[in-house]
mmCIF file of C-alpha atoms in Angstrom:
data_model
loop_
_atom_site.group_PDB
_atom_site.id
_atom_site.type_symbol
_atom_site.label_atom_id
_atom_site.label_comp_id
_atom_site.label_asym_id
_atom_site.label_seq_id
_atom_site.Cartn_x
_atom_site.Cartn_y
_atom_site.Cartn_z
ATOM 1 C CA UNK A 1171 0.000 0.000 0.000
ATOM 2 C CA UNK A 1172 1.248 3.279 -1.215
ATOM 3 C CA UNK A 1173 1.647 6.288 1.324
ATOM 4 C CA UNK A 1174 1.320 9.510 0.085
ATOM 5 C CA UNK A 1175 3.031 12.546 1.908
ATOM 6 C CA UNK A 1176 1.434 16.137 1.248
ATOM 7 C CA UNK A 1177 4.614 18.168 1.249
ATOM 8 C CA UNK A 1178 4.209 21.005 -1.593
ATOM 9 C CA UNK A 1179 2.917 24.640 0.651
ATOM 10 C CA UNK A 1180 4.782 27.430 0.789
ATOM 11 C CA UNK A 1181 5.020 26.801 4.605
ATOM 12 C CA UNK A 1182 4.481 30.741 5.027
ATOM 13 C CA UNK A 1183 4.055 30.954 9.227
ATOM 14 C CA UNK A 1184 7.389 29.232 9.118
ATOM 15 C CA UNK A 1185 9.595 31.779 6.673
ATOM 16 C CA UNK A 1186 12.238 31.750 9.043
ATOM 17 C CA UNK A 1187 13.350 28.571 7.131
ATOM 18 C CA UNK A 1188 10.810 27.872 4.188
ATOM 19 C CA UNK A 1189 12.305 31.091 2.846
ATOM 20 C CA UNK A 1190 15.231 28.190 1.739
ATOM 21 C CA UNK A 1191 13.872 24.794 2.033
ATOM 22 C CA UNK A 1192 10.107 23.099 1.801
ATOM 23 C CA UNK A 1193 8.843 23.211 5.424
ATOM 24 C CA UNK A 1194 8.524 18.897 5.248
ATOM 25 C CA UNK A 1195 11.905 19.214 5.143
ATOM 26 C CA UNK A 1196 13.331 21.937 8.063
ATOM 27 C CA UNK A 1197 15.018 19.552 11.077
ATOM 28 C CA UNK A 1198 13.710 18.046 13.824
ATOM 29 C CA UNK A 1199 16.086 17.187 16.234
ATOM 30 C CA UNK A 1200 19.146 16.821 12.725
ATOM 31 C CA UNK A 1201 16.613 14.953 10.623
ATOM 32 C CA UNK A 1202 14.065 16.591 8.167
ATOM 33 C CA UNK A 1203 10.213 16.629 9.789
ATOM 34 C CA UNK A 1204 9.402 13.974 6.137
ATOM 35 C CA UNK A 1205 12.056 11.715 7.642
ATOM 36 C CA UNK A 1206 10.734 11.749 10.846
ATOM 37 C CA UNK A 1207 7.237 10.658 8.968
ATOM 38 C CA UNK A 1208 8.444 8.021 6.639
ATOM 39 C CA UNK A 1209 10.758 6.166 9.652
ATOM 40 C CA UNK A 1210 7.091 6.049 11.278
ATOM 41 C CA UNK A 1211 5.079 4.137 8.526
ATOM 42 C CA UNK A 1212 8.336 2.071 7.852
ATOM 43 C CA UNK A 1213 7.788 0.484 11.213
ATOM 44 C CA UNK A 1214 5.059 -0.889 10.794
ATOM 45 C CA UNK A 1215 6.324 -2.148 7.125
ATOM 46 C CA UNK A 1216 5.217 0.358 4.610
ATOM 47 C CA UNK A 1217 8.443 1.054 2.213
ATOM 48 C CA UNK A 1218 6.650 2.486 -1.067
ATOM 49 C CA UNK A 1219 6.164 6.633 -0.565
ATOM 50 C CA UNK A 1220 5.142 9.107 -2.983
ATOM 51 C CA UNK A 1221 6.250 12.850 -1.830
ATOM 52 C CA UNK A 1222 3.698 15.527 -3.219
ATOM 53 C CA UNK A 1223 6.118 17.916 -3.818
ATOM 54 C CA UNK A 1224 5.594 21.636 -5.366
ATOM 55 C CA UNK A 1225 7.324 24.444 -3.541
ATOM 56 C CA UNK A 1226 11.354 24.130 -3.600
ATOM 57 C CA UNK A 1227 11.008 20.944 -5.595
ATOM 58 C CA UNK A 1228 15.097 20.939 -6.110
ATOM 59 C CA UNK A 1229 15.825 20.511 -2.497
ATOM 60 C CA UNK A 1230 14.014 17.071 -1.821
ATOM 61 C CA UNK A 1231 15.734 16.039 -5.258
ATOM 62 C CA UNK A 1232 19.106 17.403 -3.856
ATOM 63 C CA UNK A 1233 19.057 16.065 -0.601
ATOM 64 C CA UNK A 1234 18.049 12.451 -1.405
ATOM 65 C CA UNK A 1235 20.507 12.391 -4.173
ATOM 66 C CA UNK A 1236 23.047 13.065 -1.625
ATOM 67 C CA UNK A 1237 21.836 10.129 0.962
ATOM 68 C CA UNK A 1238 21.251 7.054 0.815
ATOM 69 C CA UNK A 1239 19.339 6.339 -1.923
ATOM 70 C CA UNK A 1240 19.816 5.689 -5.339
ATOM 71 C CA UNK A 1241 17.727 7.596 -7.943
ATOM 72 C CA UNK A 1242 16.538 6.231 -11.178
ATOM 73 C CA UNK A 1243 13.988 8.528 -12.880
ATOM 74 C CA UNK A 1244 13.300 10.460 -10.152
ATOM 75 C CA UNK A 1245 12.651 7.115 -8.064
ATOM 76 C CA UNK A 1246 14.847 7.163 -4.835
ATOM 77 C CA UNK A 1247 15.476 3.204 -3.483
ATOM 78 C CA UNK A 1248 17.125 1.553 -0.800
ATOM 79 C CA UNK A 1249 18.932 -1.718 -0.786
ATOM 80 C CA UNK A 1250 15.696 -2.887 1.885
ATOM 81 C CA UNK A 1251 13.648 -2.008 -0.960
ATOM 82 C CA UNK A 1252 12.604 1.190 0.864
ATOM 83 C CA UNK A 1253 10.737 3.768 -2.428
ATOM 84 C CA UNK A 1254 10.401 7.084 -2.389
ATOM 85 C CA UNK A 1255 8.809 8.962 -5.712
ATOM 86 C CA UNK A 1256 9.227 12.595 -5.933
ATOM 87 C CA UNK A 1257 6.409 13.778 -7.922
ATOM 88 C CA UNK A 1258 5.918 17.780 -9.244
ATOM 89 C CA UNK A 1259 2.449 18.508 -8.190
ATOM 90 C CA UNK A 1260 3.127 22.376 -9.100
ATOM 91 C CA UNK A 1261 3.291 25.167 -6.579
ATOM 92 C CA UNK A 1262 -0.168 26.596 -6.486
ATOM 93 C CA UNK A 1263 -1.867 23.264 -6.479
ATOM 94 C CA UNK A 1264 -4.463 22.538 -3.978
ATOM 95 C CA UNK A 1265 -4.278 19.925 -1.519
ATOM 96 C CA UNK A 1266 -6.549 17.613 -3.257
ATOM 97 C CA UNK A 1267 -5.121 18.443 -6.600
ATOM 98 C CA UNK A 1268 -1.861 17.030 -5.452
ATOM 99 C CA UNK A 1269 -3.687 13.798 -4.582
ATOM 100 C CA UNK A 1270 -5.129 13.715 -7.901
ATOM 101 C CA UNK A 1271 -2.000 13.739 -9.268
ATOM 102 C CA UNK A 1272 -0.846 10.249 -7.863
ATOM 103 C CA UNK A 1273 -3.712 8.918 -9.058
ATOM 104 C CA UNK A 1274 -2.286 7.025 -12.075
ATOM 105 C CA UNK A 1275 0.628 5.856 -9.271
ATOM 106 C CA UNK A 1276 -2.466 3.916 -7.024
ATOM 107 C CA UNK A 1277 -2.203 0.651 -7.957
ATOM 108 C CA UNK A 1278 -3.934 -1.481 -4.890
ATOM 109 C CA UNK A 1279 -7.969 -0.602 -3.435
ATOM 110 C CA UNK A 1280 -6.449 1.541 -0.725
ATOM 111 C CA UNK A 1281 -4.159 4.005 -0.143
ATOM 112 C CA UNK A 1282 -1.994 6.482 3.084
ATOM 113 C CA UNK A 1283 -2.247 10.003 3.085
ATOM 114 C CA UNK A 1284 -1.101 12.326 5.892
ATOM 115 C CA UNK A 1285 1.081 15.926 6.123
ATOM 116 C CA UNK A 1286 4.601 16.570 5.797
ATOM 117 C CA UNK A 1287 4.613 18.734 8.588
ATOM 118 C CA UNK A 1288 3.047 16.981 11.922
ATOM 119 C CA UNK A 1289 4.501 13.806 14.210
ATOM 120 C CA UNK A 1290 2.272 11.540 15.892
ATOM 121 C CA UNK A 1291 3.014 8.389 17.601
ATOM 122 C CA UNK A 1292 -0.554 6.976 15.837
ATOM 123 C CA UNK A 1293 -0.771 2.993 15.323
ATOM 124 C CA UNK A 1294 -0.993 2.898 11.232
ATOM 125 C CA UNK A 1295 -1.927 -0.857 11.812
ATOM 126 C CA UNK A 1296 -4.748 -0.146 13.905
ATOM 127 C CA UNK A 1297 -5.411 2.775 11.578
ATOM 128 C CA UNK A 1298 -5.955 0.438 8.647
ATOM 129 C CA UNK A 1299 -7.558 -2.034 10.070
ATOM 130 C CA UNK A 1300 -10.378 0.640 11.076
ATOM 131 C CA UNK A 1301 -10.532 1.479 7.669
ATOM 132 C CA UNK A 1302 -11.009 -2.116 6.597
ATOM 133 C CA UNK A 1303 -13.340 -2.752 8.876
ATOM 134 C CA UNK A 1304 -15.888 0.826 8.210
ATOM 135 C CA UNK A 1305 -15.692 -0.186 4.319
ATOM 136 C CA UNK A 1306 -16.239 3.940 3.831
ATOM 137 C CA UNK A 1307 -14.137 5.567 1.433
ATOM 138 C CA UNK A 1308 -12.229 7.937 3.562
ATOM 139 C CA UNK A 1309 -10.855 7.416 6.901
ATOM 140 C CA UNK A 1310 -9.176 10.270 8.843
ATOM 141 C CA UNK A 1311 -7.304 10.323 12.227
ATOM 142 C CA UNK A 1312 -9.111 12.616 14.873
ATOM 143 C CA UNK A 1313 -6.936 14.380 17.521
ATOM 144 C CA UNK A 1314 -6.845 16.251 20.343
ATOM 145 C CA UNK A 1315 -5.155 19.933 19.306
ATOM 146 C CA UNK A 1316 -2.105 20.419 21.140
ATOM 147 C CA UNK A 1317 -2.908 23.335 23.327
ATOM 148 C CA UNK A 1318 -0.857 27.067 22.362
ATOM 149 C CA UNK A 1319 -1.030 28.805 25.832
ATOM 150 C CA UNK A 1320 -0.746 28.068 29.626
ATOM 151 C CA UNK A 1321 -3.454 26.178 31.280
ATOM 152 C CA UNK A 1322 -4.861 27.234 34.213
ATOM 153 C CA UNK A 1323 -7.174 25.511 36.542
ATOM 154 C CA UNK A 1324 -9.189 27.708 38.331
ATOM 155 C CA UNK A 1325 -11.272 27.680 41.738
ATOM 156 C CA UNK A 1326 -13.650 30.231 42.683
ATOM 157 C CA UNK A 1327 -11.000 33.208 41.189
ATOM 158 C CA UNK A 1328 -7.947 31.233 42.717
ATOM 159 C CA UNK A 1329 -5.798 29.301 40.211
ATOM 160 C CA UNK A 1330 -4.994 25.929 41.876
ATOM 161 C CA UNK A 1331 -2.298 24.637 38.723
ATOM 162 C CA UNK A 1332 -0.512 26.758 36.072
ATOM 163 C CA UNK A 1333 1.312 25.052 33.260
ATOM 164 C CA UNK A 1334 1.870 24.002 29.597
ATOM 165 C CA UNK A 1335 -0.415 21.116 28.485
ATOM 166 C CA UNK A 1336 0.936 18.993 25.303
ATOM 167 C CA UNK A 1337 -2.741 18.232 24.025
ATOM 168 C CA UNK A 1338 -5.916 20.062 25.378
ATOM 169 C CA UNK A 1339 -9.094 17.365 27.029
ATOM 170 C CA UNK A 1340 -11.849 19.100 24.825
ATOM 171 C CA UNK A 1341 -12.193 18.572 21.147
ATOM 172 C CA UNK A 1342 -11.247 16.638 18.039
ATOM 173 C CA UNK A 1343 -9.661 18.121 14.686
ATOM 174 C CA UNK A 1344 -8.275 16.602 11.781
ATOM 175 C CA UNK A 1345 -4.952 15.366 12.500
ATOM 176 C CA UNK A 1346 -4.235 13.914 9.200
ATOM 177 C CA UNK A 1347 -3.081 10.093 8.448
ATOM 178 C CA UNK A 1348 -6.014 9.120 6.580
ATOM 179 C CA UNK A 1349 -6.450 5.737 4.709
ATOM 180 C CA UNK A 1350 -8.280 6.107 1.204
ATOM 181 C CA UNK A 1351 -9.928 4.149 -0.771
ATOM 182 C CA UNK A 1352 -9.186 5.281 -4.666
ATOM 183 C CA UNK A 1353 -12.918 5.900 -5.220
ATOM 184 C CA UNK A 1354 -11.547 9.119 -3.513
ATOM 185 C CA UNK A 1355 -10.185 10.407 -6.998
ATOM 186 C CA UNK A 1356 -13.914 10.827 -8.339
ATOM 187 C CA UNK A 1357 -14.458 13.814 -5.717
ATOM 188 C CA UNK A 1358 -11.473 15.682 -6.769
ATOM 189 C CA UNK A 1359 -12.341 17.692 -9.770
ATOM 190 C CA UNK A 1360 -9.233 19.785 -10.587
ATOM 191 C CA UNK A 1361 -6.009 21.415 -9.236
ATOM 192 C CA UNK A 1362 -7.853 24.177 -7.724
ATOM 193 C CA UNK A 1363 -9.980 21.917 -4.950
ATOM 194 C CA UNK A 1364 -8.999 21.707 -1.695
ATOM 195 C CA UNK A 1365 -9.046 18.582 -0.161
ATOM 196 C CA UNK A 1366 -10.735 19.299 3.105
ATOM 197 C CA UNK A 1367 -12.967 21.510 2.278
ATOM 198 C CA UNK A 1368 -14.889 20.074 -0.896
ATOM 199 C CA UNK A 1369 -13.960 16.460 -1.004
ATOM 200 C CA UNK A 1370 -13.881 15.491 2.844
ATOM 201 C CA UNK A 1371 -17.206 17.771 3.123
ATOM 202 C CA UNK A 1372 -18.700 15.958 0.467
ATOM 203 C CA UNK A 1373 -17.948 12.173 1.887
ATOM 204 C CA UNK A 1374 -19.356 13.411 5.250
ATOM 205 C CA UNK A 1375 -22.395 14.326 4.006
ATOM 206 C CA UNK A 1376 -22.784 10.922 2.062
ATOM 207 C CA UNK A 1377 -21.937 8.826 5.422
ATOM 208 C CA UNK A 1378 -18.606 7.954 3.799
ATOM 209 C CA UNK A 1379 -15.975 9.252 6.294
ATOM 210 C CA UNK A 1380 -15.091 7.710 9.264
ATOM 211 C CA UNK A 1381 -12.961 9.069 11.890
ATOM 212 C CA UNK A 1382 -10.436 7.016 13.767
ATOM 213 C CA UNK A 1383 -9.500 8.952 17.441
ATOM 214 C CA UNK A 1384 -5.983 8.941 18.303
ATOM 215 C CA UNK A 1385 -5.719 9.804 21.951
ATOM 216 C CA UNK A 1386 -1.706 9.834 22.067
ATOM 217 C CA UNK A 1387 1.011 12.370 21.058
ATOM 218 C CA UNK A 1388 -0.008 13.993 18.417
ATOM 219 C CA UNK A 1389 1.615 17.558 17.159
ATOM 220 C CA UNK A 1390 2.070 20.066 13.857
ATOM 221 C CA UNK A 1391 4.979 22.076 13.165
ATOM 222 C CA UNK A 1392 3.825 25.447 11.904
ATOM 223 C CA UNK A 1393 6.092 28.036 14.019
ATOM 224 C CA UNK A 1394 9.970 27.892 15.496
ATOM 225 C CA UNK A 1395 7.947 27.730 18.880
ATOM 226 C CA UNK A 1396 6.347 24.281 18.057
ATOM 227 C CA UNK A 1397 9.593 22.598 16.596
ATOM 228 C CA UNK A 1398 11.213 23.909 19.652
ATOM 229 C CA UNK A 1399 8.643 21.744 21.914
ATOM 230 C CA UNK A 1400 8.806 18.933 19.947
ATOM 231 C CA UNK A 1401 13.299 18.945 19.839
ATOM 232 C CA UNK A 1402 12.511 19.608 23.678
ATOM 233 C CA UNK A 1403 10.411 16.389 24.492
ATOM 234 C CA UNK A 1404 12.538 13.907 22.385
ATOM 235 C CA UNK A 1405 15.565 15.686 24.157
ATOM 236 C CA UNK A 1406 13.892 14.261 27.150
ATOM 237 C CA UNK A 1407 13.142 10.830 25.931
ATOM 238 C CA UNK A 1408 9.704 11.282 25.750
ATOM 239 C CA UNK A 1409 9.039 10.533 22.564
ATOM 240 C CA UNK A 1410 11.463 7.572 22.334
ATOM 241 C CA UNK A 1411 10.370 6.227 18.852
ATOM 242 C CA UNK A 1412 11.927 9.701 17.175
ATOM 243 C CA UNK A 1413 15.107 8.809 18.875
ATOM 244 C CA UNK A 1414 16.190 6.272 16.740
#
């Protein structure tokens, strides 16, 4: 099963770096945020990835030329068979335009999708076997937005806890890491649509889009601030499984 990786914004609340690089690619802890991503669906034995690139196309081609890999038509491999396609979905495309891009590359019922800029320590098996098991076109992982400010818990006017919270307790939003059935291609109409606006609307509507909830770590990387958090907690071991 293929897994696509959305990776072709302009990144523009992160210009401090995205001025020079695609934001799926600025460092987490020494390794790009898309490496971070792909190690994660390798574990659990997915090796074929198709990057939707668009904005500073070059620099993935550049920097996987210079690793491991060995290109052939744009097609990096690994000698453990690990695939990664860079494929030009332009720069102003919409998110579900890039999908419809791949579609000719979808060769199996189902396919991955999630963001090039977000780590999560989700359970892709249990993921796909939700999918499987809802037979609905679209499935997409809910989570629990990472709270921005100090929490405070509050008792008649006196504050009884102050503190950063990783996630907030109230809520779901769509944290990405969705599992597709190709039927999804017949909702995208051109480069302009965006994917979770007219497509995603559209399947809810129709009873077709299930949502799996993902109760663990879960976090984007839009600003220096939230990379920052992120270096900070695998620093501290805990997020051990972006350590290795």
């Amino acid at each position: 099963m293929k897994v696509l990786i959305l990776a072709g914004g302009k990144g523009t609340r992160f210009r401090e770096e995205t001025d020079v690089k695609p934001k799926p690619m600025i460092e987490v802890s020494g390794k790009p945020i898309i490496l971070h991503i792909i190690e994660h669906y390798v574990s659990y034995g997915y090796k074929d990835f198709v990057i939707l690139a668009g904005y500073k196309l070059d620099y993935f081609f550049e920097y996987f030329n210079n690793s491991k890999f060995v290109n052939k038509d744009n097609v990096f491999k690994t000698k453990d068979n690990l695939t990664i396609t860079v494929l030009d979905t332009g720069v102003e495309t919409g998110t579900g335009g890039r999908i419809k891009r791949a579609e000719n590359l979808i060769d199996e019922e189902n396919f991955l999708l999630t963001y090039g800029d977000g780590l999560s320590s989700v359970n892709i098996e249990e993921l796909v076997n939700f999918h499987i098991k809802n037979n609905k076109i679209a499935t997409v992982t809910a989570v629990r937005p990472p709270a921005r400010f100090g929490s405070l818990t509050i008792n008649d006017s006196l504050v009884t806890s102050f503190g950063e919270k990783v996630q907030s307790k109230e809520g779901w939003i769509n944290g990405g890491f969705f599992v597709l059935n190709k039927e999804v291609f017949n909702y995208i109409n051109d480069d302009e649509v965006t994917f979770e606006q007219g497509p995603l609307d559209e399947l809810a509507k129709k009873s077709n889009l299930v949502a799996y909830k993902h109760k663990g770590f879960w976090y984007p990387i839009d600003t220096i601030r939230e990379k920052e958090i992120v270096e900070s907690l695998i620093k501290d071991d805990k997020l051990p499984w972006l350590n290795d």
